[in-house]
Coordinates of C-alpha atoms and ligand atoms in Angstrom, one line a residue:
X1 CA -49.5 -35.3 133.1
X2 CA -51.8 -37.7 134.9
X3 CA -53.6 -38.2 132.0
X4 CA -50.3 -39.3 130.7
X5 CA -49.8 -41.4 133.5
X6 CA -53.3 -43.0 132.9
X7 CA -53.1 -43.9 129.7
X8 CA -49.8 -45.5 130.0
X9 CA -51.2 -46.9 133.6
X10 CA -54.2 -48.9 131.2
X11 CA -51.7 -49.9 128.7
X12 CA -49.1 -51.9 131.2
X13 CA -51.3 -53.3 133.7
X14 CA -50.1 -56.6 132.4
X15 CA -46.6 -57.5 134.0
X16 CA -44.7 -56.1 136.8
X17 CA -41.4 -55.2 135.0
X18 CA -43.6 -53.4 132.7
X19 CA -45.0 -51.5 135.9
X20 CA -41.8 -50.5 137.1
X21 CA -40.6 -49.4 133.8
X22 CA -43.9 -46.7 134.0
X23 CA -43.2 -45.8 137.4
X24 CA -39.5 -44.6 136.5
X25 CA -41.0 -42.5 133.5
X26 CA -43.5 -40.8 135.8
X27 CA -41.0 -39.8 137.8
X28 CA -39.5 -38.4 134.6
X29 CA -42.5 -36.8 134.0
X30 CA -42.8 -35.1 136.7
X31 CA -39.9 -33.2 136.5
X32 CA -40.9 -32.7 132.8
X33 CA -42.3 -29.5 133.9
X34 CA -39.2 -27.8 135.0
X35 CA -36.5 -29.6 131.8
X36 CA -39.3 -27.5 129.9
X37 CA -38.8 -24.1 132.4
X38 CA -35.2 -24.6 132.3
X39 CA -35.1 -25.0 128.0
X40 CA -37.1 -21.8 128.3
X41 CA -35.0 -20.4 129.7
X42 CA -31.6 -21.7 128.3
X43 CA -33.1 -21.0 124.5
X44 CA -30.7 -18.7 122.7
X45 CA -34.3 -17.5 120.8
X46 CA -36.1 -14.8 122.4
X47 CA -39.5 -16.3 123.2
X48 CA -42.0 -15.2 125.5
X49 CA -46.1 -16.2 126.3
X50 CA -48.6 -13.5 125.4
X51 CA -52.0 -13.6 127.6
X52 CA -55.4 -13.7 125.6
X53 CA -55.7 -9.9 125.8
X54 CA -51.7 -9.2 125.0
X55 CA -50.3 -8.7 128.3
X56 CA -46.7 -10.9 128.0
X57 CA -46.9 -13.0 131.6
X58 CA -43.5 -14.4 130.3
X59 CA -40.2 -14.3 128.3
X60 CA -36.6 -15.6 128.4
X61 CA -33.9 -14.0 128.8
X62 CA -33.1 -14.3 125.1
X63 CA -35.9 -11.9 125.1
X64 CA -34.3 -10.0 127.2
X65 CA -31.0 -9.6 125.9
X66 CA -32.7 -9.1 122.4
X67 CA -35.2 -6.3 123.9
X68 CA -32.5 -4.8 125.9
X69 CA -35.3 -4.8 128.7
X70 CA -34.7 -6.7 132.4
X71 CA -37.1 -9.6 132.6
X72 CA -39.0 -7.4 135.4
X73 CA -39.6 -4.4 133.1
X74 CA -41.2 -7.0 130.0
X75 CA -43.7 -9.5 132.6
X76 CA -46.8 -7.7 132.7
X77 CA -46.0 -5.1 130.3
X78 CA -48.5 -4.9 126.6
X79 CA -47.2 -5.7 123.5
X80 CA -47.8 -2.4 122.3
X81 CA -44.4 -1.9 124.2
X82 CA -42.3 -3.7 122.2
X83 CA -44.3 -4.3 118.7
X84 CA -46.1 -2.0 116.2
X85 CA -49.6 -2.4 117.9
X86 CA -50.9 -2.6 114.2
X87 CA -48.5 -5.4 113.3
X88 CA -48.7 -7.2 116.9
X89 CA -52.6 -7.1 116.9
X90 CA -52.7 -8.7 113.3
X91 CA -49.8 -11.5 114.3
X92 CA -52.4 -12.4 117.7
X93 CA -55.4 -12.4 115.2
X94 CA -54.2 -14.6 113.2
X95 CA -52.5 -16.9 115.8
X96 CA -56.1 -17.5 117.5
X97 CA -57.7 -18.5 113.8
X98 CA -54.9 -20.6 113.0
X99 CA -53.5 -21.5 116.3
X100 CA -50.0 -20.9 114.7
X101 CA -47.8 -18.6 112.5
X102 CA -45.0 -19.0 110.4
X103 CA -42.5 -16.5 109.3
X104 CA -44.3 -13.3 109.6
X105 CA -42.3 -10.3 109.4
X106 CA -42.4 -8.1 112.2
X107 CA -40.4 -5.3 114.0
X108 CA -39.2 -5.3 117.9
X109 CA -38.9 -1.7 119.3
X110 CA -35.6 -1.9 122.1
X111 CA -35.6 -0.3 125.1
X112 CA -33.6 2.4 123.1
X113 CA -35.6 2.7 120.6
X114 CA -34.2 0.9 117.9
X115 CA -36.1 -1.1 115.7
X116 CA -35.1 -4.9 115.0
X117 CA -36.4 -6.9 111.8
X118 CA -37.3 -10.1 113.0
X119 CA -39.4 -13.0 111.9
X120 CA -41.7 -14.4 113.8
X121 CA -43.5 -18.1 114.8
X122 CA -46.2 -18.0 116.8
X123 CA -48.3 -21.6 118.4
X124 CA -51.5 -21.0 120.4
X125 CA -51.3 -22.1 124.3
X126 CA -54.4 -23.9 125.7
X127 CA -55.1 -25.1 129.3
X128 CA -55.8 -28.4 130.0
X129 CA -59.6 -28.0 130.1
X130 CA -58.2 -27.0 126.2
X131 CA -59.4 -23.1 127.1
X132 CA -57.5 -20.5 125.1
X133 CA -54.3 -18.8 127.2
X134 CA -52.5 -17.1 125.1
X135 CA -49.8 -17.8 122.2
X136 CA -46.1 -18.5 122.5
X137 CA -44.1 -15.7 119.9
X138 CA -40.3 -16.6 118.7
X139 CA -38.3 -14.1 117.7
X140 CA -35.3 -14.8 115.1
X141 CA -33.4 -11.2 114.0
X142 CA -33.2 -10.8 110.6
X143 CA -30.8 -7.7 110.8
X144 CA -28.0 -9.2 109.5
X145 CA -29.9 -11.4 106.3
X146 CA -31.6 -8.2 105.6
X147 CA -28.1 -6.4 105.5
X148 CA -27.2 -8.9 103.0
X149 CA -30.9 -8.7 101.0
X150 CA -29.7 -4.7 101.0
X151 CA -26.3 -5.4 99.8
X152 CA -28.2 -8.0 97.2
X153 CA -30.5 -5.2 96.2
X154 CA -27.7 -2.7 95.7
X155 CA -25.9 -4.8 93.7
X156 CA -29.0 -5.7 91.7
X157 CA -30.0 -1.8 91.1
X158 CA -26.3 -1.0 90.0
X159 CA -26.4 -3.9 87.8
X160 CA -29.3 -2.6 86.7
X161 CA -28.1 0.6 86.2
X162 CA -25.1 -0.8 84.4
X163 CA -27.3 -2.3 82.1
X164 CA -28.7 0.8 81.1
X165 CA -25.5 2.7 80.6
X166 CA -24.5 -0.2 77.8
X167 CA -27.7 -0.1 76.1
X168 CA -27.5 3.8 76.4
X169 CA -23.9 3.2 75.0
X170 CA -24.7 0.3 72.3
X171 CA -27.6 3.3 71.1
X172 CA -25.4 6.1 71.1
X173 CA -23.0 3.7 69.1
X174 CA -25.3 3.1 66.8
X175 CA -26.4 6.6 65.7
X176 CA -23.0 7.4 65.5
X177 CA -22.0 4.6 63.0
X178 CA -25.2 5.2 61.0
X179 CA -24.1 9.0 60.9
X180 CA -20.4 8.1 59.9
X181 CA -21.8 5.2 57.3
X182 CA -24.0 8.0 55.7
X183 CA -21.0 10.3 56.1
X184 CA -19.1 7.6 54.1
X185 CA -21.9 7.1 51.6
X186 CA -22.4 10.9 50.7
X187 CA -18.9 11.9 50.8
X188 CA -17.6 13.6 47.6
X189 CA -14.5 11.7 47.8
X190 CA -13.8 8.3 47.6
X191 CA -13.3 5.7 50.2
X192 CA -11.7 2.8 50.6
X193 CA -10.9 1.0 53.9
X194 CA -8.6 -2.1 54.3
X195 CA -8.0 -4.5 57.1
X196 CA -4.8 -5.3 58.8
X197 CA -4.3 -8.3 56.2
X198 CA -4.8 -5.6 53.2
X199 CA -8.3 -7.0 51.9
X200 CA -10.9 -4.9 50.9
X201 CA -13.8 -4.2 53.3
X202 CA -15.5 -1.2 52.1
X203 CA -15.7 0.9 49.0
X204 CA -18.4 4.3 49.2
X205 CA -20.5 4.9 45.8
X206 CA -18.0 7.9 45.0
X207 CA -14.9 5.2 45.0
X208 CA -17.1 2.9 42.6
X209 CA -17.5 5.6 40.1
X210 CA -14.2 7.1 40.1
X211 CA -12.8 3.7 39.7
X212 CA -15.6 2.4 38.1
X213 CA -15.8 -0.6 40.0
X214 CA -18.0 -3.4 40.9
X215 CA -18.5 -4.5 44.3
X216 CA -19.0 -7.9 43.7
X217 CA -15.7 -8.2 42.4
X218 CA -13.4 -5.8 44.9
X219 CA -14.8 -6.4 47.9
X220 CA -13.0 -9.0 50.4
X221 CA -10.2 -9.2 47.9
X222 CA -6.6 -8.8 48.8
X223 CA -4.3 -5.7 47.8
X224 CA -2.7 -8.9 45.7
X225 CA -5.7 -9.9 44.5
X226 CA -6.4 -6.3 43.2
X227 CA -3.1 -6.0 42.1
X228 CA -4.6 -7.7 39.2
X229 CA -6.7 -4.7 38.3
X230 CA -5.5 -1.8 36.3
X231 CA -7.1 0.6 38.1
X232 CA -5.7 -0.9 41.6
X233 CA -1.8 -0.8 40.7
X234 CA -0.9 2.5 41.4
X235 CA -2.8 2.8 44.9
X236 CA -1.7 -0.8 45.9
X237 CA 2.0 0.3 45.4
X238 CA 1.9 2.7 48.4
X239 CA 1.1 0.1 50.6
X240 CA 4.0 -1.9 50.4
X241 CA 6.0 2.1 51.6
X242 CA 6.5 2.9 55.8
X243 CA 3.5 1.7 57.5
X244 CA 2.7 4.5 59.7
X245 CA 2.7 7.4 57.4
X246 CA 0.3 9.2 54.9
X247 CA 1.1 8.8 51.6
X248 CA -0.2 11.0 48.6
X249 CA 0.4 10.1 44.9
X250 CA -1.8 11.5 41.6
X251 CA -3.3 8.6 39.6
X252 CA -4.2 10.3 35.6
X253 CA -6.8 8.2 34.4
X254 CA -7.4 8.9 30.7
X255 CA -6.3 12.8 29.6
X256 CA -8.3 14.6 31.6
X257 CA -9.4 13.0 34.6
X258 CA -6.6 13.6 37.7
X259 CA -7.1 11.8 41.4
X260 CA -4.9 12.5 44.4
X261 CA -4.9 8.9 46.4
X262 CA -4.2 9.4 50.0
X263 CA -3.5 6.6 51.9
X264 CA -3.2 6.6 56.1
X265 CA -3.0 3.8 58.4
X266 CA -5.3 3.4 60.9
X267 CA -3.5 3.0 64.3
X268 CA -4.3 1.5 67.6
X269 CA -1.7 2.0 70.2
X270 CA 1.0 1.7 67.5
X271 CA -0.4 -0.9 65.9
X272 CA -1.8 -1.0 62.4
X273 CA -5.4 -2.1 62.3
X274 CA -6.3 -1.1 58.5
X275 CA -5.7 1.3 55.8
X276 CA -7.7 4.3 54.8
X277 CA -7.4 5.3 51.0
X278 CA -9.1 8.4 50.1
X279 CA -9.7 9.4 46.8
X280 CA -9.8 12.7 45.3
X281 CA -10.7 14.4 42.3
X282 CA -8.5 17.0 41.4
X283 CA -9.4 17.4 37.5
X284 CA -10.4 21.1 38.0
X285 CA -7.5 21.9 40.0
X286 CA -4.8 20.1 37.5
X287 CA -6.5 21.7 34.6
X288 CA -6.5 25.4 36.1
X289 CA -2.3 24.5 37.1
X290 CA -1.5 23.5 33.4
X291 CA -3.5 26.3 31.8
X292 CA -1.7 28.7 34.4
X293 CA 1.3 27.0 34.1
X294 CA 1.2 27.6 29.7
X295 CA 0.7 31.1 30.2
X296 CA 3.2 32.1 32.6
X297 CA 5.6 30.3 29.9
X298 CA 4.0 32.0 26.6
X299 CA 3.9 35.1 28.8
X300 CA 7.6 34.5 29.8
X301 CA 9.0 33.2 26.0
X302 CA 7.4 36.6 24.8
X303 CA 8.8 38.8 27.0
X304 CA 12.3 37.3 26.5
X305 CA 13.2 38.2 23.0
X306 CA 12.5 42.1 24.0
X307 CA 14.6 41.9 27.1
X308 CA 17.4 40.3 25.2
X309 CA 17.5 42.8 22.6
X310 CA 17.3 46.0 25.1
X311 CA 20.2 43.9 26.7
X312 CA 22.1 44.4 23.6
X313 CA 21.2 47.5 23.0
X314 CA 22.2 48.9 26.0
X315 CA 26.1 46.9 25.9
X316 CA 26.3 48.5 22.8
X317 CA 25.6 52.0 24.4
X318 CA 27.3 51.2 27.3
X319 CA 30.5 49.9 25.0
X320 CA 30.3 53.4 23.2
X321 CA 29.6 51.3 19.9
X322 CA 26.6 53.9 19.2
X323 CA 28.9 57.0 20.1
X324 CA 30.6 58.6 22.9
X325 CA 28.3 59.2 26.5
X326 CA 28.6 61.6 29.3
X327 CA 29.6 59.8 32.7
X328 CA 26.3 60.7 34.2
X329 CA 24.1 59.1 30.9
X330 CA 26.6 55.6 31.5
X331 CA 25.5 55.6 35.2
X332 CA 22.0 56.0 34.5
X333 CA 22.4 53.7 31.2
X334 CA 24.4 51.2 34.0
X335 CA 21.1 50.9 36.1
X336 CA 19.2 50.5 33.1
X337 CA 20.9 47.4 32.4
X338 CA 21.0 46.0 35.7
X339 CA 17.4 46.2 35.9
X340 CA 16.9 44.3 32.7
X341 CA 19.2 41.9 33.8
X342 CA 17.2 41.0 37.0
X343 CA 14.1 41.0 34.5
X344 CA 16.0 38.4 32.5
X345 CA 16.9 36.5 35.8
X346 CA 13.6 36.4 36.4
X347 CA 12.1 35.6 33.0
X348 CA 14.6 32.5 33.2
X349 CA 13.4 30.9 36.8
X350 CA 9.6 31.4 35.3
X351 CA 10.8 29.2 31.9
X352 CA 12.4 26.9 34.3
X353 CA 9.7 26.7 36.8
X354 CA 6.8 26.4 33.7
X355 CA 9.8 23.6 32.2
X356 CA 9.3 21.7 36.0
X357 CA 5.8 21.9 36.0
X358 CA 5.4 20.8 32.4
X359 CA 7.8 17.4 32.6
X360 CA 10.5 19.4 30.3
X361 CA 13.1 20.2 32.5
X362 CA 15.5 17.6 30.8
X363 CA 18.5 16.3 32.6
X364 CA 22.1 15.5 30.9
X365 CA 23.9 13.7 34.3
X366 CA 27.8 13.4 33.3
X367 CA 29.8 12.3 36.0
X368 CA 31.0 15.4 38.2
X369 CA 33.6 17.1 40.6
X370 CA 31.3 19.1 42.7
X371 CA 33.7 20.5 44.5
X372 CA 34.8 22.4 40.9
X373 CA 31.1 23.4 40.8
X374 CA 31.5 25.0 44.2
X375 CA 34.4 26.7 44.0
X376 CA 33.4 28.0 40.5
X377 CA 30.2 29.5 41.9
X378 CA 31.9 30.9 44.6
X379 CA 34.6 32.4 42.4
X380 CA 31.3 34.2 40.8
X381 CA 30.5 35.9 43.7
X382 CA 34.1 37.1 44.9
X383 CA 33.5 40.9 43.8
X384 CA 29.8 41.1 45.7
X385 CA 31.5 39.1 48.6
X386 CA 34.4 41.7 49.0
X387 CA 32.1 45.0 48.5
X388 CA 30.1 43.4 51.0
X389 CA 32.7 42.3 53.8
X390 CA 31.3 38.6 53.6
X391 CA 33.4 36.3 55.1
X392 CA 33.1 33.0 53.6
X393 CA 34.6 30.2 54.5
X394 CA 34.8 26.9 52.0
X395 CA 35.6 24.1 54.0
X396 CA 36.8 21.4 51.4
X397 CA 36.8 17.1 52.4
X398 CA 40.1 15.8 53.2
X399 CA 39.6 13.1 51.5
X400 CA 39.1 13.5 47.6
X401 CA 35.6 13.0 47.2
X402 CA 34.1 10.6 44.2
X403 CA 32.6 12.3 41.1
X404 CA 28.9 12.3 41.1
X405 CA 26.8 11.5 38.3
X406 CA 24.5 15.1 38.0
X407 CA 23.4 17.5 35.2
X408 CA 26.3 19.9 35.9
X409 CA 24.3 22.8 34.3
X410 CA 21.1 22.1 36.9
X411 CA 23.1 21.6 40.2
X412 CA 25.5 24.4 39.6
X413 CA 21.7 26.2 39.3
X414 CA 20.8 24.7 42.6
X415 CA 24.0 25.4 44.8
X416 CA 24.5 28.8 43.1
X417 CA 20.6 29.2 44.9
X418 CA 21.9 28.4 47.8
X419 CA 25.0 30.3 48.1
X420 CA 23.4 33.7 46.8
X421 CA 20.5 33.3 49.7
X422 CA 23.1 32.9 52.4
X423 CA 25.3 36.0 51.3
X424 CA 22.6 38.0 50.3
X425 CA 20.2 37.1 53.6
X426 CA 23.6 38.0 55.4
X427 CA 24.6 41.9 57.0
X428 CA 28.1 43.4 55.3
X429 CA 30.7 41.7 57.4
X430 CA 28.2 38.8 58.1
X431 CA 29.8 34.8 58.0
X432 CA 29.5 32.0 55.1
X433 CA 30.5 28.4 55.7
X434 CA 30.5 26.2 52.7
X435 CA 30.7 22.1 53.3
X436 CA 30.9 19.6 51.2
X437 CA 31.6 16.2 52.7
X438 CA 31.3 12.7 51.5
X439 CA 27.8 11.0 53.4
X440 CA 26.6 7.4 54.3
X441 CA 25.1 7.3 50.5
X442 CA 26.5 10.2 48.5
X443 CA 27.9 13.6 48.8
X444 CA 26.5 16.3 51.6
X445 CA 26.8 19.9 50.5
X446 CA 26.0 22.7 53.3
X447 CA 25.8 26.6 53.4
X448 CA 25.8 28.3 56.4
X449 CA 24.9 31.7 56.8
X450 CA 25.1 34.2 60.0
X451 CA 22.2 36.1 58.5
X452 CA 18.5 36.9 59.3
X453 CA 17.3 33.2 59.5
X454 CA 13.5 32.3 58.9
X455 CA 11.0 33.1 61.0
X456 CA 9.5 29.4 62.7
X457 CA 6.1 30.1 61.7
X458 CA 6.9 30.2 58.0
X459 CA 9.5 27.8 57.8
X460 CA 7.0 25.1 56.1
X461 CA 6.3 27.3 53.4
X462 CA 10.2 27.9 52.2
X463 CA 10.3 25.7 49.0
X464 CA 6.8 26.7 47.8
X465 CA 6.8 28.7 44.9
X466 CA 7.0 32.3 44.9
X467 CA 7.4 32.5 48.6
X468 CA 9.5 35.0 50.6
X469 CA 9.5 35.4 54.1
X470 CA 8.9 38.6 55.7
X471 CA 11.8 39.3 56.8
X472 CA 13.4 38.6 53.7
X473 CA 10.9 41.3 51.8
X474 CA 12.0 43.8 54.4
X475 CA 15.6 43.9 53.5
X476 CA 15.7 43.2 50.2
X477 CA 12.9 44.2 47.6
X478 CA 14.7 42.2 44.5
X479 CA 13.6 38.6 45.1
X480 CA 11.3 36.3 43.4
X481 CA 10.7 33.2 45.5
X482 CA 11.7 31.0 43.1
X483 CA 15.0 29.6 43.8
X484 CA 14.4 27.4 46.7
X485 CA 11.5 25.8 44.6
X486 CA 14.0 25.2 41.2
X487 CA 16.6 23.7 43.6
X488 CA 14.4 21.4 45.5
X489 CA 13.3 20.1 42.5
X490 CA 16.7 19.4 40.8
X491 CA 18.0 17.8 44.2
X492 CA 14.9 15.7 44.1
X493 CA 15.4 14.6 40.7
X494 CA 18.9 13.7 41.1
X495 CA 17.4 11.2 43.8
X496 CA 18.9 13.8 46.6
X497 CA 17.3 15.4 49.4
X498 CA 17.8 18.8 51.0
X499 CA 16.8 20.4 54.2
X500 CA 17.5 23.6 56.4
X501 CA 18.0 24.2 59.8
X502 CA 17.1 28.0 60.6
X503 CA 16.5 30.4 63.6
X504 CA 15.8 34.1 63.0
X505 CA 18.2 36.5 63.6
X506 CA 20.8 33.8 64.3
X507 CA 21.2 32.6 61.1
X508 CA 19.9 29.2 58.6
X509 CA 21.9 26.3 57.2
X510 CA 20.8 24.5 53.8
X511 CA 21.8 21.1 53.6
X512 CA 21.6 19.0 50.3
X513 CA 22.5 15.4 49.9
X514 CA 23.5 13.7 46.5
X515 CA 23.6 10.2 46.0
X516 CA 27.0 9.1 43.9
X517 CA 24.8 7.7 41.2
X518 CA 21.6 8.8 41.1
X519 CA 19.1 5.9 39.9
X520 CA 17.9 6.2 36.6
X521 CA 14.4 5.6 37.4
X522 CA 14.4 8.9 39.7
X523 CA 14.6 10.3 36.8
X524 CA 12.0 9.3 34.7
X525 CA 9.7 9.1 37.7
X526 CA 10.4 12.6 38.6
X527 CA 9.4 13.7 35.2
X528 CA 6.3 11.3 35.3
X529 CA 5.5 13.1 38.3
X530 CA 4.5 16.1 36.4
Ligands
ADP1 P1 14.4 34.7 46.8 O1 15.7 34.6 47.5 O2 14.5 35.1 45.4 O3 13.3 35.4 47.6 P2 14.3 31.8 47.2 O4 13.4 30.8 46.7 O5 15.7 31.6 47.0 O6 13.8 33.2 46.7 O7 14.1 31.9 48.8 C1 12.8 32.0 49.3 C2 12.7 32.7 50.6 O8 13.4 31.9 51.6 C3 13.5 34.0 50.7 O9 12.7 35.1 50.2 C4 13.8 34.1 52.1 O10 12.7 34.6 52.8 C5 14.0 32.7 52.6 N1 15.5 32.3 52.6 C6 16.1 31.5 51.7 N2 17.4 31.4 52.0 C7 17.6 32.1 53.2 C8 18.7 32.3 54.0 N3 19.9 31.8 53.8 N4 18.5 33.1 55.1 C9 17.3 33.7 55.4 N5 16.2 33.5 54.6 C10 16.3 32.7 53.5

């Protein structure tokens, strides 16, 4: 400080004023000494003066607070007490090459123990002779900014993490749509897959031949765009049906070639996103049908003519036209002809079944009373209902109900089905209710039966060919499974519908529903169809 004093003494030996002015700052000065004490003090930043040979002769009580040590228990004490003496000893080294240090990392060790990140400046303290002292070390905690460098880091690693997932996920993704494109490529069925606006994004090498397409000129198109190719009609008019349904329809392309074109939506909660069409070849199967489906009928045509004349041959024994028989010979003789009339029965639904499957079961429609049908039919069973105790109810519309343009021949076939199922699949003494009503679009005809219903489990089968529940085959031996499949298909081609409702043991209902006039179309496309 005097050396202050004297250089500023030299400089303002001039004036007076300029004199007084140095004597007010040397008194300034003077006190300079303890503004400096009292700022050490005051410092919110832990400081304190390390001796030479690392012995702390001072600290604030910033230092204090921070160490958690009284100011007593620091003066005095080594380093080694509150630093890693491998990290303190380097931080002095370096202070006495450099005579400073700037943001060195170092840990201070509380009275409890703990250990504090801070960062450290350091400046080297010299006497006035300019003899080495010590060094002044500032502390600043970096607890909180490493928190944040750990949260940072965290973050970074999960990001990290994440980013591995999605590349995991983009591979996985990958594989699996190069597994599905060479599914798609090698299948033996065709494929074709349409967007939501019905143009053509993909066509597999199996669709290309049996359509025998080229790319070029399919692909990206529009089903109205296709529409324009032969080939495309047909599978481009089950587009325009109920969007969220399969649909299934048999495209004949020359004589021999047969495909079955599926078509499904693809959905996305509810939404359409595209169409699948899926093309198979069913040649083979079509071709084993029809040659199955000429035997049954040569088989059937040939057996007939016999059965018709041991029919005649027995009336006539029967009738006593051949001579007089013994009662027991006419019973006997009786079952004889029973049995070849259930041979006949049968003989009959085959030809009718081989005439469905062949296109050649022709329809006459003639506008009907079907209430004449029913009651007719039902006047056919009145001798099986009364040995049997059935007790069968017709329940007539109030209201006369139009005439309905059908083949009278076919439906009274169909609801003469229906009503020997529901008396047959009945006990003696067991219920009938007969319906016919006029519907939204037609006439509604019903049977109801208090019989041995269908079991559930088979229910999908019932108007498949040859089928007979087992329930059914239990109680009665005689059957043939064929009626429910003739009827079906002479509601259908009437443009009808039909449909049961069934529960075993409790009883089935068969529903069928005509429309007044059945379009003409239906017709013809139901013999297409075969
Ligand atoms: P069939 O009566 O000659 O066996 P159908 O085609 O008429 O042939 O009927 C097929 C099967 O459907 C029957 O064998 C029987 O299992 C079941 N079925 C049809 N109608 C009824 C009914 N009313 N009650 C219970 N089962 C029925």
């Amino acid at each position: 400080m005097s050396r202050i004093f004297n250089q500023m003494g030299v400089k303002n030996n001039q004036n007076k004023t300029e004199q007084t002015k140095i004597s007010t700052l040397l008194e300034d000065l003077a006190s300079l000494e303890s503004y400096a004490r009292d700022l050490f003090s005051f410092l919110p930043i832990p400081v304190c003066f390390i001796s030479s040979i690392g012995i702390v002769l001072e600290a604030n009580p910033a230092f204090g607070n921070f160490s958690n040590y009284e100011i007593e228990e620091i003066v005095g004490e080594p380093t080694d007490k509150f630093f890693n003496p491998e990290a303190i000893e380097e931080i002095s080294r370096e202070t006495f090459e450099k005579s400073f240090i700037k943001g060195k990392e170092i840990d201070l060790v509380t009275k409890q123990g703990k250990e504090i990140p801070t960062i450290v400046s350091t400046v080297l303290r010299k006497s006035e002779e300019g003899e080495i002292i010590g060094y002044f070390i500032a502390l600043f905690d970096l607890t909180e900014i490493k928190k944040t460098e750990r949260g940072i880091r965290n973050a970074q690693t999960a990001l990290l993490n994440m980013l591995e997932d999605i590349n995991e996920e983009r591979e996985k993704t990958e594989e699996e749509k190069n597994k599905t494109l060479a599914m798609i490529t090698n299948l033996t069925d065709g494929l074709l897959v349409f967007d939501k606006e019905n143009k053509l994004l993909l066509v597999n090498p199996q669709a290309q031949n049996f359509l025998n397409l080229e790319i070029k000129k399919v692909i990206n198109k529009s089903t109205s765009e296709l529409n324009e190719i032969l080939v495309f009609k047909p599978l481009i008019e089950l587009f325009g049906r109920e969007i969220k349904k399969i649909f299934r329809q048999e495209l004949s392309l020359g004589k021999k070639f047969v495909l079955e074109i599926t078509t499904a939506p693809f959905m996305v909660d509810e939404e359409k996103i595209g169409t699948l069409v899926i093309i198979h070849d069913v040649s083979r199967e079509k071709l084993v049908e029809k040659m199955k489906t000429e035997f049954v009928s040569l088989a059937a045509h040939q057996l007939r003519t016999p059965l018709s004349a041991i029919k005649w041959t027995l009336k006539m024994l029967l009738d006593g036209d051949l001579g007089k028989i013994t009662s027991e010979q006419k019973e006997f003789i009786d079952k004889t002809y029973i049995s070849n009339e259930r041979m006949i029965n049968l003989i009959n639904d085959l030809l009718d079944v081989t005439r469905i499957e062949e296109g050649r079961y022709l329809y006459k429609p003639t506008p009907t009373d079907i209430e004449a049908i029913v009651q007719f039919v039902i006047n056919s069973y009145k001798d099986e209902i009364e040995k049997r105790k059935i007790k069968l109810d017709f329940k007539k519309s109030e209201k006369k109900l139009p005439h309905v343009r059908v083949d009278v021949e076919k439906i009274k076939l169909a609801i003469q089905n229906l009503i020997d199922n529901a008396i047959r699949y009945n006990p003696a003494g067991g219920k009938v209710i007969i319906n016919l009503k006029q519907s939204d679009d037609g006439i509604e005809f019903s049977v109801k039966d208090s019989g041995i219903g269908i079991p559930k489990e088979q229910q999908a089968r019932i108007f498949t060919k040859f089928f007979r529940a087992l329930n059914a085959t239990r109680i009665d031996t005689e059957g043939s499974g064929l009626g429910l499949y003739i009827t079906k298909n002479i509601v259908e081609a009437h443009g009808g519908e039909i449909w049961f409702k069934s529960k075993e043991n409790e009883g089935s209902t068969f529903y069928f529903n005509l429309p007044i006039t059945p379009p003409r179309e239906k017709f013809e496309e139901f013999i297409k169809k075969f």
